[in-house]
mmCIF file of C-alpha atoms in Angstrom:
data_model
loop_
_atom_site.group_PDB
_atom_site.id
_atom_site.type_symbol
_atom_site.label_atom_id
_atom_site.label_comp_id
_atom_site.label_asym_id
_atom_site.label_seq_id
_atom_site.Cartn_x
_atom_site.Cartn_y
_atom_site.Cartn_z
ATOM 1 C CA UNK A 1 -124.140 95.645 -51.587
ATOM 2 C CA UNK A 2 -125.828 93.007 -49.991
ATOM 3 C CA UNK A 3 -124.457 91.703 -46.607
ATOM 4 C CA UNK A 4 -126.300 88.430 -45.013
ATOM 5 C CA UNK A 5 -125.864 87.424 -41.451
ATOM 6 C CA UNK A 6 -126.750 84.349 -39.830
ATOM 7 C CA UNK A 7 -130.013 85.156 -38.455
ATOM 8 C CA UNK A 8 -130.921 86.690 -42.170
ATOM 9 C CA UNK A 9 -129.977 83.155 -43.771
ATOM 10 C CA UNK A 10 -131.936 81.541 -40.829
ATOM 11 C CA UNK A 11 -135.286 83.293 -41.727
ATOM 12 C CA UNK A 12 -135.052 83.245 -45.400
ATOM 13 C CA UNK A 13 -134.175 79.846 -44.752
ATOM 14 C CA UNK A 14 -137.302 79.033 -42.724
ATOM 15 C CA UNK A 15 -139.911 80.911 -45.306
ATOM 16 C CA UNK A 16 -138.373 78.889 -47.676
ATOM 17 C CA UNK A 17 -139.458 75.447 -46.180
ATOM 18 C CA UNK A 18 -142.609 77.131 -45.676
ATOM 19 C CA UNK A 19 -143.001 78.193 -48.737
ATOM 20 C CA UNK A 20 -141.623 74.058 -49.720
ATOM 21 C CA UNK A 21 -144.582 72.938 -48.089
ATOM 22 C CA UNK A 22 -146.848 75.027 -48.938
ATOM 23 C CA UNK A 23 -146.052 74.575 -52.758
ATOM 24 C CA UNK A 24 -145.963 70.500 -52.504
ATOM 25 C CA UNK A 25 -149.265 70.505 -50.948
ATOM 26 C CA UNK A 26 -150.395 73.083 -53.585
ATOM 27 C CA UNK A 27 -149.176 70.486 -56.461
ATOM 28 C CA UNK A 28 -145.891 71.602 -57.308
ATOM 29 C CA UNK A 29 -143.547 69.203 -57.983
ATOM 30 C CA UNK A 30 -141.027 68.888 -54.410
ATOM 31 C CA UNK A 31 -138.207 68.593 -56.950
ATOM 32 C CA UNK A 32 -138.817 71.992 -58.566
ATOM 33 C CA UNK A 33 -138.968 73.793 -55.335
ATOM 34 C CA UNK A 34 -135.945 71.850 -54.431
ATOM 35 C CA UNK A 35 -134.734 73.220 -57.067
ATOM 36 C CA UNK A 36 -135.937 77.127 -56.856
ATOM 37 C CA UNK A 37 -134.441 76.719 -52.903
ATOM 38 C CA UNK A 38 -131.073 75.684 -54.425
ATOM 39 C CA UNK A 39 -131.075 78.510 -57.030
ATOM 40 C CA UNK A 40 -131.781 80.960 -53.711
ATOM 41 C CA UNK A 41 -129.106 79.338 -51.974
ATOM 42 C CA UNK A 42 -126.530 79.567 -54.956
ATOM 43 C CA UNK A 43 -127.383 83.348 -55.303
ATOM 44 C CA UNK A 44 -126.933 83.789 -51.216
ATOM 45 C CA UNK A 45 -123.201 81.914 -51.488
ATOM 46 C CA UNK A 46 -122.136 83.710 -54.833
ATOM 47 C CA UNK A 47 -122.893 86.861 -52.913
ATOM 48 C CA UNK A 48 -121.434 86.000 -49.761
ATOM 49 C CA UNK A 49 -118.306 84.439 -51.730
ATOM 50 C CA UNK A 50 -118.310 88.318 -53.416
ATOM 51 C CA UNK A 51 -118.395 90.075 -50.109
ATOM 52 C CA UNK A 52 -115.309 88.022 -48.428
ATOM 53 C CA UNK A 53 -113.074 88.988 -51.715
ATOM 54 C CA UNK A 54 -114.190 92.467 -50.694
ATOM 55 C CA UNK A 55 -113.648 93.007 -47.020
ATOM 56 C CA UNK A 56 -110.367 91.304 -47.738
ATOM 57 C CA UNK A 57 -108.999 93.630 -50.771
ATOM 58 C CA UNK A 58 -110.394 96.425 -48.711
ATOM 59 C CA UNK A 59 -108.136 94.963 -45.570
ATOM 60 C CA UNK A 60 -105.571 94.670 -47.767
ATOM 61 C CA UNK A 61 -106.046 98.222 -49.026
ATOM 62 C CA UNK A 62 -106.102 99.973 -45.664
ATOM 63 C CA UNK A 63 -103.147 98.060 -44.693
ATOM 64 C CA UNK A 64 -101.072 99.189 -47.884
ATOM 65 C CA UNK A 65 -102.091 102.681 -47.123
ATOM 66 C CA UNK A 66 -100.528 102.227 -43.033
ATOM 67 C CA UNK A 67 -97.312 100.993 -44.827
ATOM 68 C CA UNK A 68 -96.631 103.459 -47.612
ATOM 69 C CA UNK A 69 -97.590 106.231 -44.646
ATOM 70 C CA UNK A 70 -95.103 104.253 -42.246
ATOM 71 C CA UNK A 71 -92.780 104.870 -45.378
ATOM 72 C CA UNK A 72 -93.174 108.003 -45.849
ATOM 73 C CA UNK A 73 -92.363 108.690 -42.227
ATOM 74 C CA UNK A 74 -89.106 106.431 -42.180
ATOM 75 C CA UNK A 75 -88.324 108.718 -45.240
ATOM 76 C CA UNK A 76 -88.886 111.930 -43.607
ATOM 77 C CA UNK A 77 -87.109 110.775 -40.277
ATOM 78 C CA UNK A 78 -83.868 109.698 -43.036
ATOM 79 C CA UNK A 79 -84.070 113.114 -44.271
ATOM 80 C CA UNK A 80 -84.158 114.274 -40.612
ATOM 81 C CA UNK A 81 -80.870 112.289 -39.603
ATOM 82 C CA UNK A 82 -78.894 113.579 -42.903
ATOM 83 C CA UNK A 83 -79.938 116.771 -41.936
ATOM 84 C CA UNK A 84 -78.785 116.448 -38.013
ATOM 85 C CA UNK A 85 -75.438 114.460 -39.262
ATOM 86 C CA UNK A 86 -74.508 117.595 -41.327
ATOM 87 C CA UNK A 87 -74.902 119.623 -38.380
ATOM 88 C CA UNK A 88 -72.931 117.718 -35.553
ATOM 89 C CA UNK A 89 -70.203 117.017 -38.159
ATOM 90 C CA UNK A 90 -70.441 121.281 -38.927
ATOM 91 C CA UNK A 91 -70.869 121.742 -34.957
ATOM 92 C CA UNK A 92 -68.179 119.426 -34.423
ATOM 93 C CA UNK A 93 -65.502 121.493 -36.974
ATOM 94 C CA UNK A 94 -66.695 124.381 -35.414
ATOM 95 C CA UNK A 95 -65.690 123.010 -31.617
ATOM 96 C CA UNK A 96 -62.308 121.880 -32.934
ATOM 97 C CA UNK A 97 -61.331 124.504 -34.459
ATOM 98 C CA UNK A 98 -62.167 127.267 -31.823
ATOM 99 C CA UNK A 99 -59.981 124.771 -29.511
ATOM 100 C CA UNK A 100 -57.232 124.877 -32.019
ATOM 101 C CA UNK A 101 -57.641 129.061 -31.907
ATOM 102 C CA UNK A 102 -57.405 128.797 -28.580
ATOM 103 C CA UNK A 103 -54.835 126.471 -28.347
ATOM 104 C CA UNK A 104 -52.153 128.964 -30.899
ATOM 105 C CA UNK A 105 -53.810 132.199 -28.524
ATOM 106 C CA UNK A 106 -51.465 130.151 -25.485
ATOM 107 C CA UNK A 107 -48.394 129.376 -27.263
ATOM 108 C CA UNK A 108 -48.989 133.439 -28.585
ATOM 109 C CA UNK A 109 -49.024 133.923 -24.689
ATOM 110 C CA UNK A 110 -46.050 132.243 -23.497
ATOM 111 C CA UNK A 111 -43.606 133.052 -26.535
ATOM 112 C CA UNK A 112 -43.796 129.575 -27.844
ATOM 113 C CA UNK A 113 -44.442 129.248 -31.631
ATOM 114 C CA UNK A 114 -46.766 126.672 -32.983
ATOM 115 C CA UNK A 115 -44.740 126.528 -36.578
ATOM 116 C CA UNK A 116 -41.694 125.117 -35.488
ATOM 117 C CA UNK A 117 -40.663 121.883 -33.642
ATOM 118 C CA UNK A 118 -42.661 120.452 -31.169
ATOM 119 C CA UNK A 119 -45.311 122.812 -30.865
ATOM 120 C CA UNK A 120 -45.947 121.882 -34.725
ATOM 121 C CA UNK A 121 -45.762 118.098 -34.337
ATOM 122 C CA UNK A 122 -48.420 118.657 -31.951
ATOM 123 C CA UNK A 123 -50.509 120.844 -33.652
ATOM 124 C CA UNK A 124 -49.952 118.790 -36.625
ATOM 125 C CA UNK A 125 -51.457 115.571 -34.665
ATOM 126 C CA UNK A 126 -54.068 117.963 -33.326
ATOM 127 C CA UNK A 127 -55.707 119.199 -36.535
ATOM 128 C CA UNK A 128 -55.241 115.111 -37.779
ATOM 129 C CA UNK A 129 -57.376 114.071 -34.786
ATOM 130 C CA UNK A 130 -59.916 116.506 -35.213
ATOM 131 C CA UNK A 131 -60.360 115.658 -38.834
ATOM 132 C CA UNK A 132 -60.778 112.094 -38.572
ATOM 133 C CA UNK A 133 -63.342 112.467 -35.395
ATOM 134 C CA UNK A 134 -64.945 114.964 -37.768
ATOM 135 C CA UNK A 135 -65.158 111.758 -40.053
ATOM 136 C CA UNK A 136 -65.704 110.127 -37.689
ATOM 137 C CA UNK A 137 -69.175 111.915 -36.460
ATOM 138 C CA UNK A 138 -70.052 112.124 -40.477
ATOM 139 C CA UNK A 139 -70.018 108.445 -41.106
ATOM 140 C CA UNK A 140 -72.133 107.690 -37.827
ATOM 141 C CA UNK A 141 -74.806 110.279 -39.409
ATOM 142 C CA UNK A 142 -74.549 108.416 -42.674
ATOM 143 C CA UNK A 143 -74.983 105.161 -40.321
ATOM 144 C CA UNK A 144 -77.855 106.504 -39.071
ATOM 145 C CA UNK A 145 -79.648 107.266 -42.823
ATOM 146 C CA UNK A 146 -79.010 103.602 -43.922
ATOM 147 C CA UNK A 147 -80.576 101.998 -41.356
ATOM 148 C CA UNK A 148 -83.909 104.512 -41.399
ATOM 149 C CA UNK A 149 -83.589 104.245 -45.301
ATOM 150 C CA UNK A 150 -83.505 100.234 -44.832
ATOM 151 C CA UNK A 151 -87.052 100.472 -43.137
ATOM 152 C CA UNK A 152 -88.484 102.910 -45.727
ATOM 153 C CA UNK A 153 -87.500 100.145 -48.485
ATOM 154 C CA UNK A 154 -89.234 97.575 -46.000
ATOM 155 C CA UNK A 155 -92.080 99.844 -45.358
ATOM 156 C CA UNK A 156 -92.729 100.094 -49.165
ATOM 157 C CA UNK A 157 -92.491 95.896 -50.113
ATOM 158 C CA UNK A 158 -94.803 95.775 -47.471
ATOM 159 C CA UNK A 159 -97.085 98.389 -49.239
ATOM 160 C CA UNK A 160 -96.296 96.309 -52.285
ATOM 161 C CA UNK A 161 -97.203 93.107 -51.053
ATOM 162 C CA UNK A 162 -100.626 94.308 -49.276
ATOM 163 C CA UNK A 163 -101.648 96.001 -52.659
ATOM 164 C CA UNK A 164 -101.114 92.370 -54.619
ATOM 165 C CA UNK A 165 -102.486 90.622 -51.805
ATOM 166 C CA UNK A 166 -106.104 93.557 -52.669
ATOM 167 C CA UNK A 167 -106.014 92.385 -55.986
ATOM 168 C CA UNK A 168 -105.656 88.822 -55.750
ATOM 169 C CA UNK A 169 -108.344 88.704 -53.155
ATOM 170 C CA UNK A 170 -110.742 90.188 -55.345
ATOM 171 C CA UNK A 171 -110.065 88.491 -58.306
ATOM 172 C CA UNK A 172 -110.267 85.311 -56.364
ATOM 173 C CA UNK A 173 -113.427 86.113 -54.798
ATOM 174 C CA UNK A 174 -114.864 86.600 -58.658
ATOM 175 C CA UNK A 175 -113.386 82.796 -59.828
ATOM 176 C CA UNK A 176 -114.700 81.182 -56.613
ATOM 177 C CA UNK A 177 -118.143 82.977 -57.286
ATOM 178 C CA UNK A 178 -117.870 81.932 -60.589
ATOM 179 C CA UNK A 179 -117.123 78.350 -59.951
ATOM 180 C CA UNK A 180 -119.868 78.220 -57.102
ATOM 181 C CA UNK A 181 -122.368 79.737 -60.070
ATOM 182 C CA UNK A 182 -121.395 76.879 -62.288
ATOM 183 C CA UNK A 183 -121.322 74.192 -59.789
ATOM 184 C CA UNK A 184 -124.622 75.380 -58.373
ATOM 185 C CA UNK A 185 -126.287 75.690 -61.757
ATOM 186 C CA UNK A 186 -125.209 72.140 -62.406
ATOM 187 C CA UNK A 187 -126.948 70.924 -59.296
ATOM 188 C CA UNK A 188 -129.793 72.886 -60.050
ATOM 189 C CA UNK A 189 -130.035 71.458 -63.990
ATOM 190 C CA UNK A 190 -129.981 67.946 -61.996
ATOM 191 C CA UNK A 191 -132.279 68.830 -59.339
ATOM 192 C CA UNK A 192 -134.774 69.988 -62.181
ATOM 193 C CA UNK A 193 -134.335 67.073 -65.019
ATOM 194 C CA UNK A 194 -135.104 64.527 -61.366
ATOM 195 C CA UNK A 195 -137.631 66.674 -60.788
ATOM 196 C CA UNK A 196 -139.365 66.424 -64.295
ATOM 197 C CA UNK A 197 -139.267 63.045 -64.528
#
């Protein structure tokens, strides 16, 4: 893997036009050194044109790997809140129905009996309200799980969408190389046939 920086380019650069003049003064024609200069600087572009489409499908990689990890969090954290609803909703029952016990314990107390009139309307209404609050704190749980499930399906498009965005960077990368190599080569041909003239 060959990676150029500026000053690189700079110094092959410069023993190149040394190497121009010294080959024009030696009798070579200036168009064929022209032209071995441009075949240098086609190479130098393909590669560089190579080594973008890299860095950026490995970007693209990394950042596929954050979200499916950020996904697999969200889905541990959904499995967490189903988890915690169950047990407020069973924590909840529980609650309700030791008040109920100790709710029939004082009518026990004080002679009253929970199975006829008003005592049973209430306890009736009682045992209604504690269900549908028990409902109630079940449904809020199951609130909870959609929206932490909703970011575990957005976590994984977005691992979707960096791993196409990997591949198309490469393979565009290898067509713009390619075109470059063919456009280049074409410019050298011309360079040459001048040259030979």
């Amino acid at each position: 893997m060959l990676l150029f920086d500026e000053q690189d380019v700079n110094t092959m650069f410069a023993s190149k036009v040394d190497c121009f003049g010294a080959a024009v003064a030696g009798g070579v024609s200036a168009g064929i050194v022209a032209a071995n200069l441009a075949a240098v600087g086609l190479v130098v572009s393909t590669i560089g044109i190579i080594q973008q489409g890299k860095q950026a499908a490995g970007q693209a990689k990394f950042q596929a790997g954050v979200a499916s990890n950020n996904a697999i969090v969200a889905q541990q954290q959904a499995d967490r809140a189903a988890q915690q609803g169950r047990i407020d909703e069973g924590d909840f029952r529980r609650q309700q129905s030791d008040l109920f016990a100790t709710r029939r314990s004082l009518f026990g107390g004080t002679n009253v009996e929970d199975t006829k009139g008003s005592p049973l309307a209430v306890s009736k209404d009682f045992a209604g309200e504690s269900e549908l609050n028990a409902l109630r704190v079940r449904n809020q749980g199951q609130v909870n799980v959609n929206t932490i499930q909703q970011q575990v399906r957005g976590q994984q498009s977005q691992a979707s969408l960096f791993g196409q965005k990997a591949k198309s960077a490469a393979t565009n990368s290898a067509f713009r190389a390619g075109g470059q190599l063919f456009s280049g080569a074409g410019s050298i041909a011309k360079i040459y046939n001048t040259a030979q003239k």
